[in-house]
Tab-separated table of C-alpha atoms (C1' of nucleotides) in Angstrom:
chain	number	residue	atom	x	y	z
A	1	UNK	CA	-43.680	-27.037	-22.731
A	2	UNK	CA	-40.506	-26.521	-21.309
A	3	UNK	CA	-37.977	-24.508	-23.748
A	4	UNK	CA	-35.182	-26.580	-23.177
A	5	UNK	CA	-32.273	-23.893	-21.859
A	6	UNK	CA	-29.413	-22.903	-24.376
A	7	UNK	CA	-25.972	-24.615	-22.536
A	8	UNK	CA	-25.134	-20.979	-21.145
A	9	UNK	CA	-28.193	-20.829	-19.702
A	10	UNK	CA	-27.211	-24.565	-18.093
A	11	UNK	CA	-24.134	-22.800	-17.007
A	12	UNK	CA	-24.671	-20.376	-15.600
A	13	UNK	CA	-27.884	-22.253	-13.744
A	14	UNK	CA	-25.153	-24.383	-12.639
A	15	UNK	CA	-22.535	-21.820	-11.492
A	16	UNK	CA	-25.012	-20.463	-9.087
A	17	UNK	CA	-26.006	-23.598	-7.511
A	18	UNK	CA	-22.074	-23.857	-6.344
A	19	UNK	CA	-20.991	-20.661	-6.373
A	20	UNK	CA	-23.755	-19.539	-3.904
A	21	UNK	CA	-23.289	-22.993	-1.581
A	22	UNK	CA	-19.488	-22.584	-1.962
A	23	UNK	CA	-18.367	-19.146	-2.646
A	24	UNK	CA	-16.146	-17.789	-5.513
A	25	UNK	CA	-12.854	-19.210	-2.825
A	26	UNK	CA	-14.948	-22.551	-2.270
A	27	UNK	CA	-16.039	-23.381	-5.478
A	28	UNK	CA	-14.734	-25.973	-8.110
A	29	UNK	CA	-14.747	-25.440	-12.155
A	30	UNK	CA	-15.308	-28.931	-12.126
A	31	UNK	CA	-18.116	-29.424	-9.860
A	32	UNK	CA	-19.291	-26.921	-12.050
A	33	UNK	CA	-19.376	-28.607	-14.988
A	34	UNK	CA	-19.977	-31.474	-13.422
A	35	UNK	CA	-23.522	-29.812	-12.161
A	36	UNK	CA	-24.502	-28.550	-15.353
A	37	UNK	CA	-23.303	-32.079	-17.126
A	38	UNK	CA	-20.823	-30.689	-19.646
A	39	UNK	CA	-17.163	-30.800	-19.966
A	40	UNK	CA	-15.259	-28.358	-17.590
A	41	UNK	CA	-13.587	-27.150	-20.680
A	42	UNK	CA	-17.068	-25.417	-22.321
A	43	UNK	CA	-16.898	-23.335	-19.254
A	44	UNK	CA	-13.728	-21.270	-20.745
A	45	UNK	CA	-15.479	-21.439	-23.690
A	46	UNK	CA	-18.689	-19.466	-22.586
A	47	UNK	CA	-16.665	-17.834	-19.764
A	48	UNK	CA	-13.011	-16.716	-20.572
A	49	UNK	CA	-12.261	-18.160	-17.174
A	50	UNK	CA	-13.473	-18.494	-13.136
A	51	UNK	CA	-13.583	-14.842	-12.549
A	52	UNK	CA	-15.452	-14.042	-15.131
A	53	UNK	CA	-18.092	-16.999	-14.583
A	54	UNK	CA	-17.907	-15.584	-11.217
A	55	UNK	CA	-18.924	-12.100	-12.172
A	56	UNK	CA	-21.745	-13.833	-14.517
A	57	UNK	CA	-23.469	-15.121	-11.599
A	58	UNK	CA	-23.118	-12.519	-9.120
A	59	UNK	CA	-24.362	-9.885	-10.935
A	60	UNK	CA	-27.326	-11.979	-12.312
A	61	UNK	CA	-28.202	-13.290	-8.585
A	62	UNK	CA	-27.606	-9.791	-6.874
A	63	UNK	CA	-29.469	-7.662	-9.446
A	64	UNK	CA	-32.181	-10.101	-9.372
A	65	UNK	CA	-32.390	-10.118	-5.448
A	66	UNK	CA	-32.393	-6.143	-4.992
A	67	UNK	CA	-34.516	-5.444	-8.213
A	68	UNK	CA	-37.273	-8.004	-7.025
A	69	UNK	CA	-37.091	-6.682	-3.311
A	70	UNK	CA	-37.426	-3.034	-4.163
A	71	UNK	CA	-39.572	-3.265	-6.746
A	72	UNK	CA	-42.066	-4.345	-4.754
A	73	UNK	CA	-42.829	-1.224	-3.286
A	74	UNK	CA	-43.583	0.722	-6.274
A	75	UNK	CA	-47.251	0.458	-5.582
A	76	UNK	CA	-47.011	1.719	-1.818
A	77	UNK	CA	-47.519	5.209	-1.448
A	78	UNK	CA	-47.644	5.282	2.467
A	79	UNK	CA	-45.031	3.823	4.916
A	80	UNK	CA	-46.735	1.344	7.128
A	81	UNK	CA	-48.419	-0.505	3.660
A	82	UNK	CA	-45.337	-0.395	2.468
A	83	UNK	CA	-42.725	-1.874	5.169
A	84	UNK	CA	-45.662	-4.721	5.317
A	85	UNK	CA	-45.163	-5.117	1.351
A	86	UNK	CA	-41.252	-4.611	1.958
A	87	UNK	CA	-40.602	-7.800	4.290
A	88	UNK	CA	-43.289	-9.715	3.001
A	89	UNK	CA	-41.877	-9.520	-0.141
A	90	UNK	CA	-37.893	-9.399	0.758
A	91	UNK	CA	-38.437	-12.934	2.974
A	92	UNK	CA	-40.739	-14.727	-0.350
A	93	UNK	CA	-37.988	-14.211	-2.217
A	94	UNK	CA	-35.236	-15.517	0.331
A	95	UNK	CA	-37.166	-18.383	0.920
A	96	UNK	CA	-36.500	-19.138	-2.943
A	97	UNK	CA	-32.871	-19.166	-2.611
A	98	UNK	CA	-32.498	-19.298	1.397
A	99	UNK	CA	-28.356	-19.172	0.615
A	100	UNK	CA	-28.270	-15.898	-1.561
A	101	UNK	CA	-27.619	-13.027	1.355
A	102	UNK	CA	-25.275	-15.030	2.965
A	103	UNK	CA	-23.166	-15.219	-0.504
A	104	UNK	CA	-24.013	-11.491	-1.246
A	105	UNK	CA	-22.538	-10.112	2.002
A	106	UNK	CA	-19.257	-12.479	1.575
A	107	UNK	CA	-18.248	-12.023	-1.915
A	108	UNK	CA	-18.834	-8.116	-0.743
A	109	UNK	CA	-16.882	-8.766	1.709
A	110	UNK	CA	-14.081	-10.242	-0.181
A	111	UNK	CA	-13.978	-7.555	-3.335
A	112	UNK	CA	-15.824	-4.870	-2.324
A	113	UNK	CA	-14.745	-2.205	-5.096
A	114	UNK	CA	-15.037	-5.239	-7.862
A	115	UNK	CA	-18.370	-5.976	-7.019
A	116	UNK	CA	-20.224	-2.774	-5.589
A	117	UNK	CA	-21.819	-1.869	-8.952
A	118	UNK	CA	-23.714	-4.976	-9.323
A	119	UNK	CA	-25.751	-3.924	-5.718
A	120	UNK	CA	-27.125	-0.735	-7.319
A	121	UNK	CA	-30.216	-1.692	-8.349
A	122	UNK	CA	-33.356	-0.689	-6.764
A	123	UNK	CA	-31.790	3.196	-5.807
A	124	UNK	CA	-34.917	5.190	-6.835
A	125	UNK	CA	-37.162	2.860	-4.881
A	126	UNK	CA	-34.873	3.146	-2.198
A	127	UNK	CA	-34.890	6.760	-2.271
A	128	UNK	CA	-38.609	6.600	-2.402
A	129	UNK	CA	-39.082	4.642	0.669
A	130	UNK	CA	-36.778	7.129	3.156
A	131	UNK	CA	-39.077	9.880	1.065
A	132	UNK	CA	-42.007	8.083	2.706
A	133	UNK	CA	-40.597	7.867	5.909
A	134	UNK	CA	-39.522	11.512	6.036
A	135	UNK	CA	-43.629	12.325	4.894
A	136	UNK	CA	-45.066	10.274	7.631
A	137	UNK	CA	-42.754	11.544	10.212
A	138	UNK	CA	-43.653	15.112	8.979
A	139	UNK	CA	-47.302	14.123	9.072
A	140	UNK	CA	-46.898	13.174	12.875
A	141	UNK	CA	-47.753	9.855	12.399
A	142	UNK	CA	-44.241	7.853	13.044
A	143	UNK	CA	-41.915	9.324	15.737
A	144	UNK	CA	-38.372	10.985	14.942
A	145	UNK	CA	-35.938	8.667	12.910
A	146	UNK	CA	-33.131	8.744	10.893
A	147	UNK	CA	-34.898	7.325	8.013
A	148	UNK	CA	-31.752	5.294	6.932
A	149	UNK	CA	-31.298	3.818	9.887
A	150	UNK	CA	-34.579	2.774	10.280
A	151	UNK	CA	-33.922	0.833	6.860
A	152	UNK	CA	-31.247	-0.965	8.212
A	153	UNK	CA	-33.059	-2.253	10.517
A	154	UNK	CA	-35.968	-3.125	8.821
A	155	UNK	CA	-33.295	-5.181	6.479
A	156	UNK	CA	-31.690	-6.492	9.671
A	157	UNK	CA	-35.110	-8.371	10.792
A	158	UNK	CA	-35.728	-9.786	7.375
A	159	UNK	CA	-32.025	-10.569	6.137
A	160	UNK	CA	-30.817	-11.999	9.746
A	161	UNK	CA	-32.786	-15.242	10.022
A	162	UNK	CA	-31.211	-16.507	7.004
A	163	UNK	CA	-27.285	-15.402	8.438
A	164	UNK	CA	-27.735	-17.180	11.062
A	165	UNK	CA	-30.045	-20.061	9.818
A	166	UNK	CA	-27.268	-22.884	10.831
A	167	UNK	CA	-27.084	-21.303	14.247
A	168	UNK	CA	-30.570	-20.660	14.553
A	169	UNK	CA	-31.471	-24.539	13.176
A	170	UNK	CA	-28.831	-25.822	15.857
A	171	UNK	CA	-29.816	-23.606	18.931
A	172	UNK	CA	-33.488	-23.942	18.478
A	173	UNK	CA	-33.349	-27.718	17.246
A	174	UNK	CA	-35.112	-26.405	13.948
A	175	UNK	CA	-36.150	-28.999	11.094
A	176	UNK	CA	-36.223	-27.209	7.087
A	177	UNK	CA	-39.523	-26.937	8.013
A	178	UNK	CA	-39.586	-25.690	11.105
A	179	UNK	CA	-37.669	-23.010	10.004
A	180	UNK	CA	-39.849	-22.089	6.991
A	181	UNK	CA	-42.457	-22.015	9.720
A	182	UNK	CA	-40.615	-19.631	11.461
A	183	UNK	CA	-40.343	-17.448	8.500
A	184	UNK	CA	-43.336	-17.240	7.839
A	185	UNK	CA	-44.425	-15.790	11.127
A	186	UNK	CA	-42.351	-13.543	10.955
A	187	UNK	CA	-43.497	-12.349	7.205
A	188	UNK	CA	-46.339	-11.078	10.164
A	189	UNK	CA	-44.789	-10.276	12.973
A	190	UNK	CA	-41.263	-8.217	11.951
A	191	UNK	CA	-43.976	-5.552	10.172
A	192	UNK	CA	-45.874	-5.033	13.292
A	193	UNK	CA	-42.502	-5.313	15.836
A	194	UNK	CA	-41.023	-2.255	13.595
A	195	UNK	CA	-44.682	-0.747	13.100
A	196	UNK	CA	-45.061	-0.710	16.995
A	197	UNK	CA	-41.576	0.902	17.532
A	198	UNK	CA	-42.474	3.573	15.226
A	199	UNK	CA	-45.791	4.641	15.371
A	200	UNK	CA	-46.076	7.655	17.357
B	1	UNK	CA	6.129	-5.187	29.967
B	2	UNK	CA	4.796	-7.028	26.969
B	3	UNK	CA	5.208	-11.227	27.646
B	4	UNK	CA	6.243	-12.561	24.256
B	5	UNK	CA	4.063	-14.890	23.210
B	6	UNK	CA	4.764	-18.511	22.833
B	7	UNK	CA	5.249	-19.687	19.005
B	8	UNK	CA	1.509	-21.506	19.131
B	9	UNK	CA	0.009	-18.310	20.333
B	10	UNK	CA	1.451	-15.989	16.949
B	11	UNK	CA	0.530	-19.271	15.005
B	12	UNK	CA	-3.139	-18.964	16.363
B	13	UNK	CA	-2.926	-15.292	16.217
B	14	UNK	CA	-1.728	-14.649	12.554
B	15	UNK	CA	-4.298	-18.035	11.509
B	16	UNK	CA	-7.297	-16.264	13.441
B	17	UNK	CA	-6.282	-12.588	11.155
B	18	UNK	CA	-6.151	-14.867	7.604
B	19	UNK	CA	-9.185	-17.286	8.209
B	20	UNK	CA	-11.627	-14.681	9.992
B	21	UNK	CA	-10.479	-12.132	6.474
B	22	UNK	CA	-10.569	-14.777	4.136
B	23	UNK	CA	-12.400	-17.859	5.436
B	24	UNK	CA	-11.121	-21.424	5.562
B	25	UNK	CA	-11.320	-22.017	1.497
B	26	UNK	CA	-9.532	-18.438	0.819
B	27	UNK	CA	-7.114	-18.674	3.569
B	28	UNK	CA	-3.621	-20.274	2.267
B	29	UNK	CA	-0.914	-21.662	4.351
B	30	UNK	CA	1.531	-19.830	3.504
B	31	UNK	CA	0.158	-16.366	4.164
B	32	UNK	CA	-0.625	-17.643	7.334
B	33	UNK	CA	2.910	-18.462	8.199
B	34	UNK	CA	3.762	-15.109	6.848
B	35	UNK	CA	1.964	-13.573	8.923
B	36	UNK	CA	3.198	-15.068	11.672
B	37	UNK	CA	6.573	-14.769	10.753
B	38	UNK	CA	7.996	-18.485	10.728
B	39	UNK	CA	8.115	-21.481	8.220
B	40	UNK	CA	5.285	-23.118	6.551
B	41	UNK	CA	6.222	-26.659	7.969
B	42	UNK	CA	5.760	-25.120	11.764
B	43	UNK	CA	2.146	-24.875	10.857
B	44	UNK	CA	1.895	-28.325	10.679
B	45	UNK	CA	4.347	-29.063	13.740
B	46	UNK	CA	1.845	-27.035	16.364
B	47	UNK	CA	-1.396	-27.821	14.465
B	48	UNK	CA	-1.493	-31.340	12.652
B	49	UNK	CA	-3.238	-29.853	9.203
B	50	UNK	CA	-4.767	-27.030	7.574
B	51	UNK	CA	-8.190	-28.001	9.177
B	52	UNK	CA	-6.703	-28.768	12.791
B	53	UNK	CA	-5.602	-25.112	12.781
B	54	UNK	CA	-9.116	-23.966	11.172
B	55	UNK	CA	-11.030	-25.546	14.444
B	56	UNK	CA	-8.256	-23.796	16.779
B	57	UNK	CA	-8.894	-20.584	15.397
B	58	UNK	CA	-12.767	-20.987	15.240
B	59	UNK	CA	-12.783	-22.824	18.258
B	60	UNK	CA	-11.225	-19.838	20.069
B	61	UNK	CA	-13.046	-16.657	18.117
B	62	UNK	CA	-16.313	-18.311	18.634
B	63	UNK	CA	-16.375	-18.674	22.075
B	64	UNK	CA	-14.986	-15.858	23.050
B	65	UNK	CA	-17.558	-14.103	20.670
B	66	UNK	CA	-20.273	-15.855	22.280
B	67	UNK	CA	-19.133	-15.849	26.307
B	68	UNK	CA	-18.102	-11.928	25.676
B	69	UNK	CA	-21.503	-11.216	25.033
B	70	UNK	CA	-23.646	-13.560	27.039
B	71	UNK	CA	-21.462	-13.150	30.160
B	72	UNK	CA	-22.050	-9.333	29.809
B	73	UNK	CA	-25.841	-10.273	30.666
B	74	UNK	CA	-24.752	-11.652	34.901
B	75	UNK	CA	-25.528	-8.865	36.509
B	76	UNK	CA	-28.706	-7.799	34.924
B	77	UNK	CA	-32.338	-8.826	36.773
B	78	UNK	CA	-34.676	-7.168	34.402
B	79	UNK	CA	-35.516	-7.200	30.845
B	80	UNK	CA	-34.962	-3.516	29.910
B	81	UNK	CA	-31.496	-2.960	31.063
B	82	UNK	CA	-30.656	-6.302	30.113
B	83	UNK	CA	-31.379	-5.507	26.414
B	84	UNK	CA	-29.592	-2.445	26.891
B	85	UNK	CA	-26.248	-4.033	28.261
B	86	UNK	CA	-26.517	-6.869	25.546
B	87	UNK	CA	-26.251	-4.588	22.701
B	88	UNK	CA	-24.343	-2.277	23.692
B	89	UNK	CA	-21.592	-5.345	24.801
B	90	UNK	CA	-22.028	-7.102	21.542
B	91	UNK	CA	-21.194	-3.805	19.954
B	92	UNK	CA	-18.330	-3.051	21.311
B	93	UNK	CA	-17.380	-6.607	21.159
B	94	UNK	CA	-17.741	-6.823	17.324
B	95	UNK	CA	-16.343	-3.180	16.839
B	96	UNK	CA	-12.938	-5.234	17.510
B	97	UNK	CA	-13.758	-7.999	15.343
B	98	UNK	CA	-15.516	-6.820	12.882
B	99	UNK	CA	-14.880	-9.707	10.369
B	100	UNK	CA	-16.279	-12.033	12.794
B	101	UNK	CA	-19.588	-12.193	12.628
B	102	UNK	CA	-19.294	-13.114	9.362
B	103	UNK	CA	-16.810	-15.222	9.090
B	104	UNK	CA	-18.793	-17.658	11.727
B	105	UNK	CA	-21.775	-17.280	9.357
B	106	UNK	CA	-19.852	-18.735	6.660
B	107	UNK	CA	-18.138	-21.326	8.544
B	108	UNK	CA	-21.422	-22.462	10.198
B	109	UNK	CA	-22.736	-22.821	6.829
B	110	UNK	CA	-20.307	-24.671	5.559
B	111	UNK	CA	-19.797	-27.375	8.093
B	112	UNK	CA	-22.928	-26.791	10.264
B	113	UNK	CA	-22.600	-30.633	12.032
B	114	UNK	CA	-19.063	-30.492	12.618
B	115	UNK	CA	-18.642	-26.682	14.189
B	116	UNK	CA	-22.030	-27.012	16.320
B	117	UNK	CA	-20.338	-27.573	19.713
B	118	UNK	CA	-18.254	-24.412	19.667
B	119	UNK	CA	-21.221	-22.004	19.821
B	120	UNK	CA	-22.948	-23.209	22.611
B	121	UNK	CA	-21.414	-21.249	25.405
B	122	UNK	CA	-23.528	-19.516	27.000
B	123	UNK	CA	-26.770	-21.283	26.352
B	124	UNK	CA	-27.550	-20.604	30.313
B	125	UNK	CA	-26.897	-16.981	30.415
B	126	UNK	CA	-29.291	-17.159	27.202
B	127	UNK	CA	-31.996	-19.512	28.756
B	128	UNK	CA	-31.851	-16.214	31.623
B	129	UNK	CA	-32.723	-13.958	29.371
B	130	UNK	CA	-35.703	-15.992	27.936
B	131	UNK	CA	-36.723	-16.153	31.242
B	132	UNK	CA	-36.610	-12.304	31.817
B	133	UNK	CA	-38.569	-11.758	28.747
B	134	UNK	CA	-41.215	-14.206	30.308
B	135	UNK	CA	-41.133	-12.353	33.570
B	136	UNK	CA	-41.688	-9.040	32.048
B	137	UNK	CA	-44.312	-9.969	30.552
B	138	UNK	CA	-45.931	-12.201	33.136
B	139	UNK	CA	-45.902	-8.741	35.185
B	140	UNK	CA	-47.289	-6.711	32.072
B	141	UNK	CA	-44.249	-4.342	31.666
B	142	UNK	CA	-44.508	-5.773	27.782
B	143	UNK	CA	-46.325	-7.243	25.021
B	144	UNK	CA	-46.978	-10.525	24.472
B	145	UNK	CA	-44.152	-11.860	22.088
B	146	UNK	CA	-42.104	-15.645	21.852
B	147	UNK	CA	-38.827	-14.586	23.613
B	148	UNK	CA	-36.823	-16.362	21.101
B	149	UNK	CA	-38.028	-14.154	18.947
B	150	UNK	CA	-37.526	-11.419	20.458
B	151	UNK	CA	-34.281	-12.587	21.025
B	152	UNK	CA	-33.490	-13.060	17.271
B	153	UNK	CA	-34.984	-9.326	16.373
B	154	UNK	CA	-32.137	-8.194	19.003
B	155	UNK	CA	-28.901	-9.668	17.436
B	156	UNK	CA	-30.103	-8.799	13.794
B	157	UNK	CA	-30.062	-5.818	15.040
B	158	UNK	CA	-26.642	-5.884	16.587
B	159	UNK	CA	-24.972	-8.235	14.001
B	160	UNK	CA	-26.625	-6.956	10.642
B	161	UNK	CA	-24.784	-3.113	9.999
B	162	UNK	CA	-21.291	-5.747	10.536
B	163	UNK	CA	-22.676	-8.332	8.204
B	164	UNK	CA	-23.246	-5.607	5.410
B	165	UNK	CA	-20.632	-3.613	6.208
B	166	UNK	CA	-19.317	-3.188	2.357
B	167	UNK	CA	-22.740	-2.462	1.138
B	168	UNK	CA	-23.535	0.279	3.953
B	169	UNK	CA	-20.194	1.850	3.228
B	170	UNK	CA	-21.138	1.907	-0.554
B	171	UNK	CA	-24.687	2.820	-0.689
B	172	UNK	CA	-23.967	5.336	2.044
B	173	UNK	CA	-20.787	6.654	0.827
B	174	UNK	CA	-19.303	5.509	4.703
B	175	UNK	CA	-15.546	5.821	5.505
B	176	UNK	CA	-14.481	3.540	8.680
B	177	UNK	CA	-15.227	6.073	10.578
B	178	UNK	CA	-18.577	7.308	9.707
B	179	UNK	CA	-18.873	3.370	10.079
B	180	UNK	CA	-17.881	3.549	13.430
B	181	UNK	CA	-19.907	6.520	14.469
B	182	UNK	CA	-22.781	4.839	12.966
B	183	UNK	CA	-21.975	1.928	15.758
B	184	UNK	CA	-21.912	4.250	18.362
B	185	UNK	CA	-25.055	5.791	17.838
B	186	UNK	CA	-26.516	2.337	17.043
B	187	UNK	CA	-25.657	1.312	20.191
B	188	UNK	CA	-28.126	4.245	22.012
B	189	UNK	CA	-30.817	3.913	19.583
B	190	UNK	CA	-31.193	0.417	18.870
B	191	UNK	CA	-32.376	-0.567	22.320
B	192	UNK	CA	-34.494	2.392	22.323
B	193	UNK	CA	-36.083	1.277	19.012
B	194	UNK	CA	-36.414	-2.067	20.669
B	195	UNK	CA	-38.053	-1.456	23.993
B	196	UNK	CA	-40.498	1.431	22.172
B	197	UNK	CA	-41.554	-1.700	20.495
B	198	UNK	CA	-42.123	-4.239	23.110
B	199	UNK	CA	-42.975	-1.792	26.296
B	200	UNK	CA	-46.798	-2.530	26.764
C	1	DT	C1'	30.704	-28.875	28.469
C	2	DG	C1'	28.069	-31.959	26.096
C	3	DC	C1'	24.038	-34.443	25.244
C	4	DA	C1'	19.210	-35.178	24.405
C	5	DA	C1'	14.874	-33.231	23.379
C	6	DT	C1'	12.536	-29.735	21.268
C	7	DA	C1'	11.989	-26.183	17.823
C	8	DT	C1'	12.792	-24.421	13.179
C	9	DT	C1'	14.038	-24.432	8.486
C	10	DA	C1'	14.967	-25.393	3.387
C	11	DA	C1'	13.986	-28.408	0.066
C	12	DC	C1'	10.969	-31.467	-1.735
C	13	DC	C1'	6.582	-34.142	-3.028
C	14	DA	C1'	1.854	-35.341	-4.602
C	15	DT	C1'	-2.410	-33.641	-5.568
C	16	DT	C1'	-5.554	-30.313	-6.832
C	17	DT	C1'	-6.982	-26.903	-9.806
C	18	DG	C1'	-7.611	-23.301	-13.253
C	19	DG	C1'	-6.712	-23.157	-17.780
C	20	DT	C1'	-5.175	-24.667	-22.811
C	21	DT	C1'	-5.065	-27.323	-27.083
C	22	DA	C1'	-6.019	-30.001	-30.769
C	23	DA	C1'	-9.058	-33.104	-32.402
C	24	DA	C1'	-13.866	-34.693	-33.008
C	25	DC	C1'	-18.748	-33.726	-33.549
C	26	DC	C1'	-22.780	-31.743	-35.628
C	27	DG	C1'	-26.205	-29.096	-38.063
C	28	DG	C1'	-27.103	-26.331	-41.922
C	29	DA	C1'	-25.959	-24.227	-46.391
C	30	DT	C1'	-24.177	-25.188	-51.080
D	1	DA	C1'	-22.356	-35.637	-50.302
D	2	DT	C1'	-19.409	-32.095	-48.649
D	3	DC	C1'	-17.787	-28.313	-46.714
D	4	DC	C1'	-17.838	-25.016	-42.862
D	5	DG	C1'	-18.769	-22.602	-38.738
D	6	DG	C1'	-19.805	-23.084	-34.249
D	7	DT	C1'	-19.857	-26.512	-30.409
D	8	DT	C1'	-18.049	-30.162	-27.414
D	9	DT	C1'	-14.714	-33.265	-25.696
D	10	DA	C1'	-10.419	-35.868	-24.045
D	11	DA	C1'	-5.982	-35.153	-23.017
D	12	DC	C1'	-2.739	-32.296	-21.373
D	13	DC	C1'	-0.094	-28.458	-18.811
D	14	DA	C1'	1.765	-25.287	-15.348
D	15	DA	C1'	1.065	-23.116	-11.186
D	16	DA	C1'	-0.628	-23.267	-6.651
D	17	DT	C1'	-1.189	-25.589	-2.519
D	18	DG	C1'	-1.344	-28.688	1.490
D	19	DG	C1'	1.715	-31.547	3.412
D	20	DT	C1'	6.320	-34.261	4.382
D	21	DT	C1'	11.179	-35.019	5.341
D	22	DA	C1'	15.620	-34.691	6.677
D	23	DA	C1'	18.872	-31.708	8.244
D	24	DT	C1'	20.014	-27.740	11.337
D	25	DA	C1'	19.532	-24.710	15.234
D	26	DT	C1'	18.302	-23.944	19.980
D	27	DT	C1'	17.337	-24.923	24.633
D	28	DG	C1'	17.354	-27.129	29.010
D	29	DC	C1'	19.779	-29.954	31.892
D	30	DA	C1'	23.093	-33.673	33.868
DNA sequence: TGCAATATTAACCATTTGGTTAAACCGGAT
DNA sequence: ATCCGGTTTAACCAAATGGTTAATATTGCA
């Protein structure tokens, strides 16, 4: 019952496999086409050329990562359900595609202005969530934060392991698995590490 | 008063500014001897190839990077101050560099096997710390939580406003300075927000 | 001074790589 | 069957890029 994909789709699918693993700098047309099993000349047919491919994926992969992150917490409507919901639901979705933040914050890096629409996704639920921070704070129950920065950090727990998963998987002597392990322990125990800091 | 430095040391100094901006698949050749002011073919009479000159520069920035901020960590005897120390020395470390976090993310990914040696300095200052953490608790000054955790939940702290550093100053409208007074302040209330958390 | 070793350069080379072109393929409408 | 548009491919091209070479400049020293 699979619909089998249209070749942009294959593409594209194939674009993102190397472009996340390599970067835009890294990465080869031809192991492109290569990946997706067509002739490195279809790509300029679908995709007037490298940048443009480039851009394809990006946007796709970053949209997808903030929209399914922040959406998320429409449900919530108070903070500590919600930062639970938050990582829980930020580290699922890294565990799909383990390489994603790491090619985010570099191809950021590289062309910031180019790039920084594509990471606009998600602002209302964004704005929602310091909106719930600010409410609890007011309602005594969390103790005085800059809401924003408290949001970095929450991103900073969830967001790091993956970083620094080479360093992590050589320092600690950490199999795939191992690590998975160790992310999902954390899906409990970065909610209650922040929780604890903040609760007043 | 300034020594001049030897031709090796601009080579390594104008390859560490290209490579830590643009990585080891952006960086060219050329702009690297144009930054350092002398003809391509030197490159290759100092450092044998493009990747020879790669592992000097990462060689050097990573251990520096890492024995900046473990050393930093010799005097301290106990957990709290220790914590405050590290991130306030990573901090200022990585307000000098602030590509560099990032670029060794990269670079770790790309060739984790091959660039594993050069961050191991300082595994014994690191194993100290562990042991602090241990200590701390043993004597019920804080929770019970796996030090290497702990220890991971510090540098994402540190490392992660560096990491995202284009997205921060987009989503929060930040000019290098407001980037930099961000730091600062980080480095006050991110032990705080820390310690609130693990202080039993 | 002059010579030998080292340092530096301009010119060059081979390969890689993004991109183009013209021809072939293929499915559907006439 | 045949024509036609969109699709796919093999072959090709020019620029970029890492790397080499041979000649020149510089330095230290006998």
């Amino acid at each position: 019952m699979v619909r089998e994909a249209t070749t942009e789709q294959r593409i594209l699918e194939a674009a993102r496999k190397v472009f996340t693993r390599k970067g835009m700098a890294g990465a080869r047309m031809q192991e492109v086409a290569d990946e997706a099993g067509i002739n490195k000349a279809l790509l300029h047919y679908y995709f007037r050329n490298k940048e443009q491919l480039f851009v394809g994926v990006f946007k796709g992969s970053a949209e997808k990562q903030f929209s399914c992150i922040w959406d998320s917490l429409k449900q919530c409507d108070s903070l500590f359900p919600a930062i639970e919901t938050f990582v829980s639901g930020y580290m699922d979705r890294m565990i799909e595609e383990p390489h994603l933040p790491l090619f985010i914050a570099n191809e950021m890096n590289r062309d910031p202005d180019g790039l920084a629409d594509f990471i606009d996704r998600g602002k209302e639920s964004r704005a929602r969530f310091l909106r719930l921070v600010e409410e609890a704070h007011t309602r005594g129950e969390i103790v005085d934060i800059d809401p924003r920065e408290l949001l970095v950090n929450i991103m900073a727990l969830c967001v790091h392991p993956f970083i620094a998963r080479p360093m992590l998987k050589h320092i600690h002597g950490f199999t795939d698995e191992a690590f998975r392990r160790m992310i999902f322990k954390r899906k409990k125990t970065v909610p209650e590490f922040i929780i604890r800091s903040i609760r007043s």
